[in-house]
Protein backbone atom coordinates (compact mmCIF):
# COMPACT_ATOMS: atom_id res chain seq x y z
CA UNK A 1 0.00 0.00 0.00
CA UNK A 2 1.34 3.39 -0.96
CA UNK A 3 0.51 6.18 1.49
CA UNK A 4 2.55 8.85 -0.27
CA UNK A 5 0.34 11.83 -0.99
CA UNK A 6 0.10 12.57 -4.68
CA UNK A 7 0.73 16.15 -5.67
CA UNK A 8 -1.72 17.54 -8.17
CA UNK A 9 -1.81 20.80 -10.07
CA UNK A 10 -4.62 22.97 -11.40
CA UNK A 11 -5.16 25.24 -14.37
CA UNK A 12 -7.19 28.32 -13.50
CA UNK A 13 -8.50 30.91 -15.92
CA UNK A 14 -10.60 33.86 -14.82
CA UNK A 15 -12.25 36.65 -16.76
CA UNK A 16 -14.40 39.66 -15.91
CA UNK A 17 -17.06 39.63 -18.61
CA UNK A 18 -19.59 42.40 -19.46
CA UNK A 19 -22.49 39.95 -19.56
CA UNK A 20 -25.04 38.76 -17.00
CA UNK A 21 -24.56 35.26 -15.50
CA UNK A 22 -27.66 33.99 -17.34
CA UNK A 23 -26.11 34.72 -20.74
CA UNK A 24 -22.80 33.07 -19.83
CA UNK A 25 -24.68 30.08 -18.41
CA UNK A 26 -26.36 29.59 -21.80
CA UNK A 27 -22.95 29.47 -23.52
CA UNK A 28 -21.67 26.96 -20.95
CA UNK A 29 -24.68 24.65 -21.10
CA UNK A 30 -26.36 24.77 -24.53
CA UNK A 31 -24.79 22.17 -26.87
CA UNK A 32 -25.03 24.34 -30.00
CA UNK A 33 -23.18 27.16 -28.22
CA UNK A 34 -20.65 24.80 -26.59
CA UNK A 35 -19.80 23.53 -30.07
CA UNK A 36 -18.90 27.07 -31.14
CA UNK A 37 -16.34 27.74 -28.41
CA UNK A 38 -15.22 24.27 -27.32
CA UNK A 39 -16.37 21.16 -29.17
CA UNK A 40 -19.44 19.32 -30.36
CA UNK A 41 -21.06 17.36 -27.54
CA UNK A 42 -24.36 16.06 -26.23
CA UNK A 43 -23.95 17.98 -22.98
CA UNK A 44 -26.97 18.40 -20.72
CA UNK A 45 -26.89 20.29 -17.40
CA UNK A 46 -28.11 17.27 -15.46
CA UNK A 47 -26.15 15.69 -12.60
CA UNK A 48 -24.69 12.28 -13.60
CA UNK A 49 -25.17 12.95 -17.33
CA UNK A 50 -22.25 11.48 -19.35
CA UNK A 51 -20.97 13.22 -22.46
CA UNK A 52 -17.89 13.20 -24.69
CA UNK A 53 -15.80 15.84 -26.37
CA UNK A 54 -13.81 14.79 -29.45
CA UNK A 55 -10.60 16.71 -30.00
CA UNK A 56 -7.98 16.18 -32.71
CA UNK A 57 -5.75 14.55 -30.08
CA UNK A 58 -8.45 12.21 -28.69
CA UNK A 59 -11.75 11.97 -26.86
CA UNK A 60 -12.54 13.37 -23.43
CA UNK A 61 -15.12 11.53 -21.33
CA UNK A 62 -17.09 13.72 -18.97
CA UNK A 63 -19.76 13.34 -16.31
CA UNK A 64 -21.73 16.21 -14.83
CA UNK A 65 -21.14 16.37 -11.07
CA UNK A 66 -22.84 19.58 -9.95
CA UNK A 67 -25.31 22.04 -11.45
CA UNK A 68 -26.30 25.29 -9.74
CA UNK A 69 -27.96 27.28 -12.53
CA UNK A 70 -26.26 30.61 -13.27
CA UNK A 71 -23.73 29.99 -10.44
CA UNK A 72 -21.71 26.79 -10.70
CA UNK A 73 -21.15 23.88 -13.06
CA UNK A 74 -18.79 20.97 -12.37
CA UNK A 75 -17.92 17.96 -14.51
CA UNK A 76 -15.19 15.38 -14.86
CA UNK A 77 -12.67 15.71 -17.70
CA UNK A 78 -11.05 12.32 -18.28
CA UNK A 79 -8.92 11.00 -21.14
CA UNK A 80 -6.60 8.02 -20.73
CA UNK A 81 -4.49 8.64 -17.63
CA UNK A 82 -5.92 12.15 -17.29
CA UNK A 83 -8.48 12.26 -14.46
CA UNK A 84 -9.48 15.85 -13.67
CA UNK A 85 -12.48 17.94 -12.68
CA UNK A 86 -13.56 21.19 -14.36
CA UNK A 87 -15.49 23.72 -12.29
CA UNK A 88 -17.05 26.89 -13.65
CA UNK A 89 -18.07 29.54 -11.13
CA UNK A 90 -20.09 32.60 -12.12
CA UNK A 91 -20.15 35.56 -9.75
CA UNK A 92 -22.25 38.64 -10.54
CA UNK A 93 -20.36 41.93 -10.44
CA UNK A 94 -21.34 45.56 -11.00
CA UNK A 95 -19.88 45.29 -14.54
CA UNK A 96 -21.25 41.85 -15.43
CA UNK A 97 -19.87 38.53 -14.26
CA UNK A 98 -16.58 37.16 -12.98
CA UNK A 99 -16.15 33.79 -14.69
CA UNK A 100 -13.73 31.44 -12.96
CA UNK A 101 -12.69 28.13 -14.51
CA UNK A 102 -10.56 25.60 -12.63
CA UNK A 103 -9.42 22.27 -14.01
CA UNK A 104 -8.05 20.36 -11.03
CA UNK A 105 -6.25 17.07 -10.50
CA UNK A 106 -3.29 17.04 -12.89
CA UNK A 107 -0.87 14.39 -11.69
CA UNK A 108 2.83 15.35 -11.72
CA UNK A 109 3.72 12.20 -13.68
CA UNK A 110 1.65 13.41 -16.66
CA UNK A 111 3.05 16.89 -17.43
CA UNK A 112 1.91 16.95 -21.06
CA UNK A 113 -1.76 17.04 -19.97
CA UNK A 114 -1.05 20.01 -17.70
CA UNK A 115 0.92 21.82 -20.40
CA UNK A 116 -1.84 21.16 -22.93
CA UNK A 117 -4.51 22.52 -20.60
CA UNK A 118 -2.43 25.63 -19.84
CA UNK A 119 -2.27 26.34 -23.57
CA UNK A 120 -5.82 25.25 -24.40
CA UNK A 121 -8.03 26.96 -21.83
CA UNK A 122 -7.02 30.56 -22.67
CA UNK A 123 -7.89 29.82 -26.32
CA UNK A 124 -11.23 28.28 -25.30
CA UNK A 125 -11.98 31.34 -23.15
CA UNK A 126 -11.22 33.68 -26.08
CA UNK A 127 -13.59 31.66 -28.27
CA UNK A 128 -16.22 31.75 -25.50
CA UNK A 129 -15.91 35.54 -25.32
CA UNK A 130 -16.47 35.78 -29.10
CA UNK A 131 -19.63 33.66 -28.79
CA UNK A 132 -20.88 35.83 -25.92
CA UNK A 133 -20.22 39.05 -27.85
CA UNK A 134 -22.65 38.09 -30.60
CA UNK A 135 -25.22 36.26 -28.42
CA UNK A 136 -28.50 38.08 -27.64
mmCIF file with all atom_site columns, C-alpha atoms in Angstrom:
data_model
loop_
_atom_site.group_PDB
_atom_site.id
_atom_site.type_symbol
_atom_site.label_atom_id
_atom_site.label_alt_id
_atom_site.label_comp_id
_atom_site.label_asym_id
_atom_site.label_entity_id
_atom_site.label_seq_id
_atom_site.pdbx_PDB_ins_code
_atom_site.Cartn_x
_atom_site.Cartn_y
_atom_site.Cartn_z
_atom_site.occupancy
_atom_site.B_iso_or_equiv
_atom_site.pdbx_formal_charge
_atom_site.auth_seq_id
_atom_site.auth_comp_id
_atom_site.auth_asym_id
_atom_site.auth_atom_id
_atom_site.pdbx_PDB_model_num
ATOM 1   C CA . UNK A 1 1   ? 0.000   0.000  0.000   1.00 0.00 ? 1   UNK A CA 1
ATOM 2   C CA . UNK A 1 2   ? 1.343   3.386  -0.961  1.00 0.00 ? 2   UNK A CA 1
ATOM 3   C CA . UNK A 1 3   ? 0.511   6.180  1.494   1.00 0.00 ? 3   UNK A CA 1
ATOM 4   C CA . UNK A 1 4   ? 2.552   8.847  -0.274  1.00 0.00 ? 4   UNK A CA 1
ATOM 5   C CA . UNK A 1 5   ? 0.341   11.829 -0.993  1.00 0.00 ? 5   UNK A CA 1
ATOM 6   C CA . UNK A 1 6   ? 0.100   12.571 -4.679  1.00 0.00 ? 6   UNK A CA 1
ATOM 7   C CA . UNK A 1 7   ? 0.730   16.146 -5.666  1.00 0.00 ? 7   UNK A CA 1
ATOM 8   C CA . UNK A 1 8   ? -1.721  17.542 -8.169  1.00 0.00 ? 8   UNK A CA 1
ATOM 9   C CA . UNK A 1 9   ? -1.814  20.798 -10.075 1.00 0.00 ? 9   UNK A CA 1
ATOM 10  C CA . UNK A 1 10  ? -4.619  22.970 -11.403 1.00 0.00 ? 10  UNK A CA 1
ATOM 11  C CA . UNK A 1 11  ? -5.156  25.243 -14.370 1.00 0.00 ? 11  UNK A CA 1
ATOM 12  C CA . UNK A 1 12  ? -7.193  28.319 -13.498 1.00 0.00 ? 12  UNK A CA 1
ATOM 13  C CA . UNK A 1 13  ? -8.505  30.909 -15.923 1.00 0.00 ? 13  UNK A CA 1
ATOM 14  C CA . UNK A 1 14  ? -10.595 33.859 -14.818 1.00 0.00 ? 14  UNK A CA 1
ATOM 15  C CA . UNK A 1 15  ? -12.252 36.654 -16.763 1.00 0.00 ? 15  UNK A CA 1
ATOM 16  C CA . UNK A 1 16  ? -14.400 39.658 -15.915 1.00 0.00 ? 16  UNK A CA 1
ATOM 17  C CA . UNK A 1 17  ? -17.064 39.634 -18.614 1.00 0.00 ? 17  UNK A CA 1
ATOM 18  C CA . UNK A 1 18  ? -19.589 42.399 -19.457 1.00 0.00 ? 18  UNK A CA 1
ATOM 19  C CA . UNK A 1 19  ? -22.495 39.951 -19.561 1.00 0.00 ? 19  UNK A CA 1
ATOM 20  C CA . UNK A 1 20  ? -25.044 38.757 -16.996 1.00 0.00 ? 20  UNK A CA 1
ATOM 21  C CA . UNK A 1 21  ? -24.556 35.259 -15.503 1.00 0.00 ? 21  UNK A CA 1
ATOM 22  C CA . UNK A 1 22  ? -27.662 33.992 -17.339 1.00 0.00 ? 22  UNK A CA 1
ATOM 23  C CA . UNK A 1 23  ? -26.111 34.717 -20.745 1.00 0.00 ? 23  UNK A CA 1
ATOM 24  C CA . UNK A 1 24  ? -22.804 33.071 -19.826 1.00 0.00 ? 24  UNK A CA 1
ATOM 25  C CA . UNK A 1 25  ? -24.678 30.081 -18.412 1.00 0.00 ? 25  UNK A CA 1
ATOM 26  C CA . UNK A 1 26  ? -26.357 29.590 -21.800 1.00 0.00 ? 26  UNK A CA 1
ATOM 27  C CA . UNK A 1 27  ? -22.954 29.468 -23.517 1.00 0.00 ? 27  UNK A CA 1
ATOM 28  C CA . UNK A 1 28  ? -21.668 26.959 -20.951 1.00 0.00 ? 28  UNK A CA 1
ATOM 29  C CA . UNK A 1 29  ? -24.680 24.648 -21.095 1.00 0.00 ? 29  UNK A CA 1
ATOM 30  C CA . UNK A 1 30  ? -26.360 24.770 -24.535 1.00 0.00 ? 30  UNK A CA 1
ATOM 31  C CA . UNK A 1 31  ? -24.794 22.166 -26.870 1.00 0.00 ? 31  UNK A CA 1
ATOM 32  C CA . UNK A 1 32  ? -25.025 24.340 -29.996 1.00 0.00 ? 32  UNK A CA 1
ATOM 33  C CA . UNK A 1 33  ? -23.177 27.161 -28.219 1.00 0.00 ? 33  UNK A CA 1
ATOM 34  C CA . UNK A 1 34  ? -20.645 24.799 -26.590 1.00 0.00 ? 34  UNK A CA 1
ATOM 35  C CA . UNK A 1 35  ? -19.801 23.532 -30.069 1.00 0.00 ? 35  UNK A CA 1
ATOM 36  C CA . UNK A 1 36  ? -18.902 27.070 -31.141 1.00 0.00 ? 36  UNK A CA 1
ATOM 37  C CA . UNK A 1 37  ? -16.344 27.744 -28.411 1.00 0.00 ? 37  UNK A CA 1
ATOM 38  C CA . UNK A 1 38  ? -15.225 24.266 -27.317 1.00 0.00 ? 38  UNK A CA 1
ATOM 39  C CA . UNK A 1 39  ? -16.367 21.160 -29.173 1.00 0.00 ? 39  UNK A CA 1
ATOM 40  C CA . UNK A 1 40  ? -19.443 19.323 -30.359 1.00 0.00 ? 40  UNK A CA 1
ATOM 41  C CA . UNK A 1 41  ? -21.057 17.359 -27.542 1.00 0.00 ? 41  UNK A CA 1
ATOM 42  C CA . UNK A 1 42  ? -24.356 16.060 -26.227 1.00 0.00 ? 42  UNK A CA 1
ATOM 43  C CA . UNK A 1 43  ? -23.948 17.983 -22.978 1.00 0.00 ? 43  UNK A CA 1
ATOM 44  C CA . UNK A 1 44  ? -26.971 18.396 -20.718 1.00 0.00 ? 44  UNK A CA 1
ATOM 45  C CA . UNK A 1 45  ? -26.890 20.291 -17.400 1.00 0.00 ? 45  UNK A CA 1
ATOM 46  C CA . UNK A 1 46  ? -28.106 17.272 -15.457 1.00 0.00 ? 46  UNK A CA 1
ATOM 47  C CA . UNK A 1 47  ? -26.150 15.688 -12.601 1.00 0.00 ? 47  UNK A CA 1
ATOM 48  C CA . UNK A 1 48  ? -24.685 12.283 -13.599 1.00 0.00 ? 48  UNK A CA 1
ATOM 49  C CA . UNK A 1 49  ? -25.168 12.950 -17.334 1.00 0.00 ? 49  UNK A CA 1
ATOM 50  C CA . UNK A 1 50  ? -22.249 11.478 -19.346 1.00 0.00 ? 50  UNK A CA 1
ATOM 51  C CA . UNK A 1 51  ? -20.970 13.219 -22.461 1.00 0.00 ? 51  UNK A CA 1
ATOM 52  C CA . UNK A 1 52  ? -17.892 13.196 -24.690 1.00 0.00 ? 52  UNK A CA 1
ATOM 53  C CA . UNK A 1 53  ? -15.801 15.842 -26.366 1.00 0.00 ? 53  UNK A CA 1
ATOM 54  C CA . UNK A 1 54  ? -13.811 14.792 -29.449 1.00 0.00 ? 54  UNK A CA 1
ATOM 55  C CA . UNK A 1 55  ? -10.600 16.714 -30.001 1.00 0.00 ? 55  UNK A CA 1
ATOM 56  C CA . UNK A 1 56  ? -7.980  16.184 -32.714 1.00 0.00 ? 56  UNK A CA 1
ATOM 57  C CA . UNK A 1 57  ? -5.747  14.548 -30.081 1.00 0.00 ? 57  UNK A CA 1
ATOM 58  C CA . UNK A 1 58  ? -8.449  12.209 -28.693 1.00 0.00 ? 58  UNK A CA 1
ATOM 59  C CA . UNK A 1 59  ? -11.746 11.969 -26.857 1.00 0.00 ? 59  UNK A CA 1
ATOM 60  C CA . UNK A 1 60  ? -12.541 13.366 -23.431 1.00 0.00 ? 60  UNK A CA 1
ATOM 61  C CA . UNK A 1 61  ? -15.121 11.535 -21.329 1.00 0.00 ? 61  UNK A CA 1
ATOM 62  C CA . UNK A 1 62  ? -17.091 13.724 -18.967 1.00 0.00 ? 62  UNK A CA 1
ATOM 63  C CA . UNK A 1 63  ? -19.756 13.341 -16.305 1.00 0.00 ? 63  UNK A CA 1
ATOM 64  C CA . UNK A 1 64  ? -21.731 16.209 -14.828 1.00 0.00 ? 64  UNK A CA 1
ATOM 65  C CA . UNK A 1 65  ? -21.136 16.368 -11.066 1.00 0.00 ? 65  UNK A CA 1
ATOM 66  C CA . UNK A 1 66  ? -22.841 19.577 -9.951  1.00 0.00 ? 66  UNK A CA 1
ATOM 67  C CA . UNK A 1 67  ? -25.309 22.045 -11.450 1.00 0.00 ? 67  UNK A CA 1
ATOM 68  C CA . UNK A 1 68  ? -26.296 25.288 -9.737  1.00 0.00 ? 68  UNK A CA 1
ATOM 69  C CA . UNK A 1 69  ? -27.962 27.279 -12.533 1.00 0.00 ? 69  UNK A CA 1
ATOM 70  C CA . UNK A 1 70  ? -26.255 30.606 -13.267 1.00 0.00 ? 70  UNK A CA 1
ATOM 71  C CA . UNK A 1 71  ? -23.731 29.993 -10.437 1.00 0.00 ? 71  UNK A CA 1
ATOM 72  C CA . UNK A 1 72  ? -21.713 26.794 -10.698 1.00 0.00 ? 72  UNK A CA 1
ATOM 73  C CA . UNK A 1 73  ? -21.145 23.880 -13.059 1.00 0.00 ? 73  UNK A CA 1
ATOM 74  C CA . UNK A 1 74  ? -18.791 20.969 -12.368 1.00 0.00 ? 74  UNK A CA 1
ATOM 75  C CA . UNK A 1 75  ? -17.924 17.957 -14.513 1.00 0.00 ? 75  UNK A CA 1
ATOM 76  C CA . UNK A 1 76  ? -15.192 15.385 -14.855 1.00 0.00 ? 76  UNK A CA 1
ATOM 77  C CA . UNK A 1 77  ? -12.671 15.708 -17.697 1.00 0.00 ? 77  UNK A CA 1
ATOM 78  C CA . UNK A 1 78  ? -11.054 12.322 -18.279 1.00 0.00 ? 78  UNK A CA 1
ATOM 79  C CA . UNK A 1 79  ? -8.918  10.996 -21.136 1.00 0.00 ? 79  UNK A CA 1
ATOM 80  C CA . UNK A 1 80  ? -6.599  8.017  -20.731 1.00 0.00 ? 80  UNK A CA 1
ATOM 81  C CA . UNK A 1 81  ? -4.487  8.640  -17.629 1.00 0.00 ? 81  UNK A CA 1
ATOM 82  C CA . UNK A 1 82  ? -5.918  12.153 -17.290 1.00 0.00 ? 82  UNK A CA 1
ATOM 83  C CA . UNK A 1 83  ? -8.478  12.263 -14.461 1.00 0.00 ? 83  UNK A CA 1
ATOM 84  C CA . UNK A 1 84  ? -9.480  15.846 -13.674 1.00 0.00 ? 84  UNK A CA 1
ATOM 85  C CA . UNK A 1 85  ? -12.480 17.938 -12.677 1.00 0.00 ? 85  UNK A CA 1
ATOM 86  C CA . UNK A 1 86  ? -13.556 21.188 -14.356 1.00 0.00 ? 86  UNK A CA 1
ATOM 87  C CA . UNK A 1 87  ? -15.487 23.718 -12.289 1.00 0.00 ? 87  UNK A CA 1
ATOM 88  C CA . UNK A 1 88  ? -17.052 26.890 -13.649 1.00 0.00 ? 88  UNK A CA 1
ATOM 89  C CA . UNK A 1 89  ? -18.071 29.536 -11.126 1.00 0.00 ? 89  UNK A CA 1
ATOM 90  C CA . UNK A 1 90  ? -20.091 32.601 -12.121 1.00 0.00 ? 90  UNK A CA 1
ATOM 91  C CA . UNK A 1 91  ? -20.150 35.560 -9.747  1.00 0.00 ? 91  UNK A CA 1
ATOM 92  C CA . UNK A 1 92  ? -22.254 38.638 -10.543 1.00 0.00 ? 92  UNK A CA 1
ATOM 93  C CA . UNK A 1 93  ? -20.355 41.932 -10.441 1.00 0.00 ? 93  UNK A CA 1
ATOM 94  C CA . UNK A 1 94  ? -21.337 45.562 -11.003 1.00 0.00 ? 94  UNK A CA 1
ATOM 95  C CA . UNK A 1 95  ? -19.875 45.292 -14.538 1.00 0.00 ? 95  UNK A CA 1
ATOM 96  C CA . UNK A 1 96  ? -21.254 41.851 -15.435 1.00 0.00 ? 96  UNK A CA 1
ATOM 97  C CA . UNK A 1 97  ? -19.868 38.526 -14.264 1.00 0.00 ? 97  UNK A CA 1
ATOM 98  C CA . UNK A 1 98  ? -16.578 37.159 -12.980 1.00 0.00 ? 98  UNK A CA 1
ATOM 99  C CA . UNK A 1 99  ? -16.145 33.795 -14.694 1.00 0.00 ? 99  UNK A CA 1
ATOM 100 C CA . UNK A 1 100 ? -13.728 31.444 -12.956 1.00 0.00 ? 100 UNK A CA 1
ATOM 101 C CA . UNK A 1 101 ? -12.693 28.126 -14.506 1.00 0.00 ? 101 UNK A CA 1
ATOM 102 C CA . UNK A 1 102 ? -10.564 25.604 -12.633 1.00 0.00 ? 102 UNK A CA 1
ATOM 103 C CA . UNK A 1 103 ? -9.419  22.269 -14.008 1.00 0.00 ? 103 UNK A CA 1
ATOM 104 C CA . UNK A 1 104 ? -8.045  20.358 -11.032 1.00 0.00 ? 104 UNK A CA 1
ATOM 105 C CA . UNK A 1 105 ? -6.253  17.072 -10.499 1.00 0.00 ? 105 UNK A CA 1
ATOM 106 C CA . UNK A 1 106 ? -3.293  17.039 -12.893 1.00 0.00 ? 106 UNK A CA 1
ATOM 107 C CA . UNK A 1 107 ? -0.866  14.390 -11.691 1.00 0.00 ? 107 UNK A CA 1
ATOM 108 C CA . UNK A 1 108 ? 2.831   15.353 -11.724 1.00 0.00 ? 108 UNK A CA 1
ATOM 109 C CA . UNK A 1 109 ? 3.720   12.198 -13.681 1.00 0.00 ? 109 UNK A CA 1
ATOM 110 C CA . UNK A 1 110 ? 1.647   13.415 -16.658 1.00 0.00 ? 110 UNK A CA 1
ATOM 111 C CA . UNK A 1 111 ? 3.054   16.889 -17.427 1.00 0.00 ? 111 UNK A CA 1
ATOM 112 C CA . UNK A 1 112 ? 1.906   16.949 -21.057 1.00 0.00 ? 112 UNK A CA 1
ATOM 113 C CA . UNK A 1 113 ? -1.761  17.036 -19.971 1.00 0.00 ? 113 UNK A CA 1
ATOM 114 C CA . UNK A 1 114 ? -1.052  20.009 -17.700 1.00 0.00 ? 114 UNK A CA 1
ATOM 115 C CA . UNK A 1 115 ? 0.921   21.816 -20.404 1.00 0.00 ? 115 UNK A CA 1
ATOM 116 C CA . UNK A 1 116 ? -1.840  21.155 -22.930 1.00 0.00 ? 116 UNK A CA 1
ATOM 117 C CA . UNK A 1 117 ? -4.512  22.521 -20.600 1.00 0.00 ? 117 UNK A CA 1
ATOM 118 C CA . UNK A 1 118 ? -2.434  25.626 -19.843 1.00 0.00 ? 118 UNK A CA 1
ATOM 119 C CA . UNK A 1 119 ? -2.270  26.341 -23.573 1.00 0.00 ? 119 UNK A CA 1
ATOM 120 C CA . UNK A 1 120 ? -5.818  25.255 -24.400 1.00 0.00 ? 120 UNK A CA 1
ATOM 121 C CA . UNK A 1 121 ? -8.029  26.964 -21.826 1.00 0.00 ? 121 UNK A CA 1
ATOM 122 C CA . UNK A 1 122 ? -7.021  30.559 -22.669 1.00 0.00 ? 122 UNK A CA 1
ATOM 123 C CA . UNK A 1 123 ? -7.891  29.823 -26.316 1.00 0.00 ? 123 UNK A CA 1
ATOM 124 C CA . UNK A 1 124 ? -11.228 28.277 -25.299 1.00 0.00 ? 124 UNK A CA 1
ATOM 125 C CA . UNK A 1 125 ? -11.981 31.343 -23.154 1.00 0.00 ? 125 UNK A CA 1
ATOM 126 C CA . UNK A 1 126 ? -11.219 33.680 -26.076 1.00 0.00 ? 126 UNK A CA 1
ATOM 127 C CA . UNK A 1 127 ? -13.588 31.661 -28.268 1.00 0.00 ? 127 UNK A CA 1
ATOM 128 C CA . UNK A 1 128 ? -16.222 31.752 -25.500 1.00 0.00 ? 128 UNK A CA 1
ATOM 129 C CA . UNK A 1 129 ? -15.911 35.540 -25.319 1.00 0.00 ? 129 UNK A CA 1
ATOM 130 C CA . UNK A 1 130 ? -16.470 35.784 -29.097 1.00 0.00 ? 130 UNK A CA 1
ATOM 131 C CA . UNK A 1 131 ? -19.629 33.661 -28.789 1.00 0.00 ? 131 UNK A CA 1
ATOM 132 C CA . UNK A 1 132 ? -20.885 35.826 -25.918 1.00 0.00 ? 132 UNK A CA 1
ATOM 133 C CA . UNK A 1 133 ? -20.216 39.049 -27.852 1.00 0.00 ? 133 UNK A CA 1
ATOM 134 C CA . UNK A 1 134 ? -22.652 38.090 -30.595 1.00 0.00 ? 134 UNK A CA 1
ATOM 135 C CA . UNK A 1 135 ? -25.215 36.257 -28.422 1.00 0.00 ? 135 UNK A CA 1
ATOM 136 C CA . UNK A 1 136 ? -28.496 38.083 -27.644 1.00 0.00 ? 136 UNK A CA 1
#
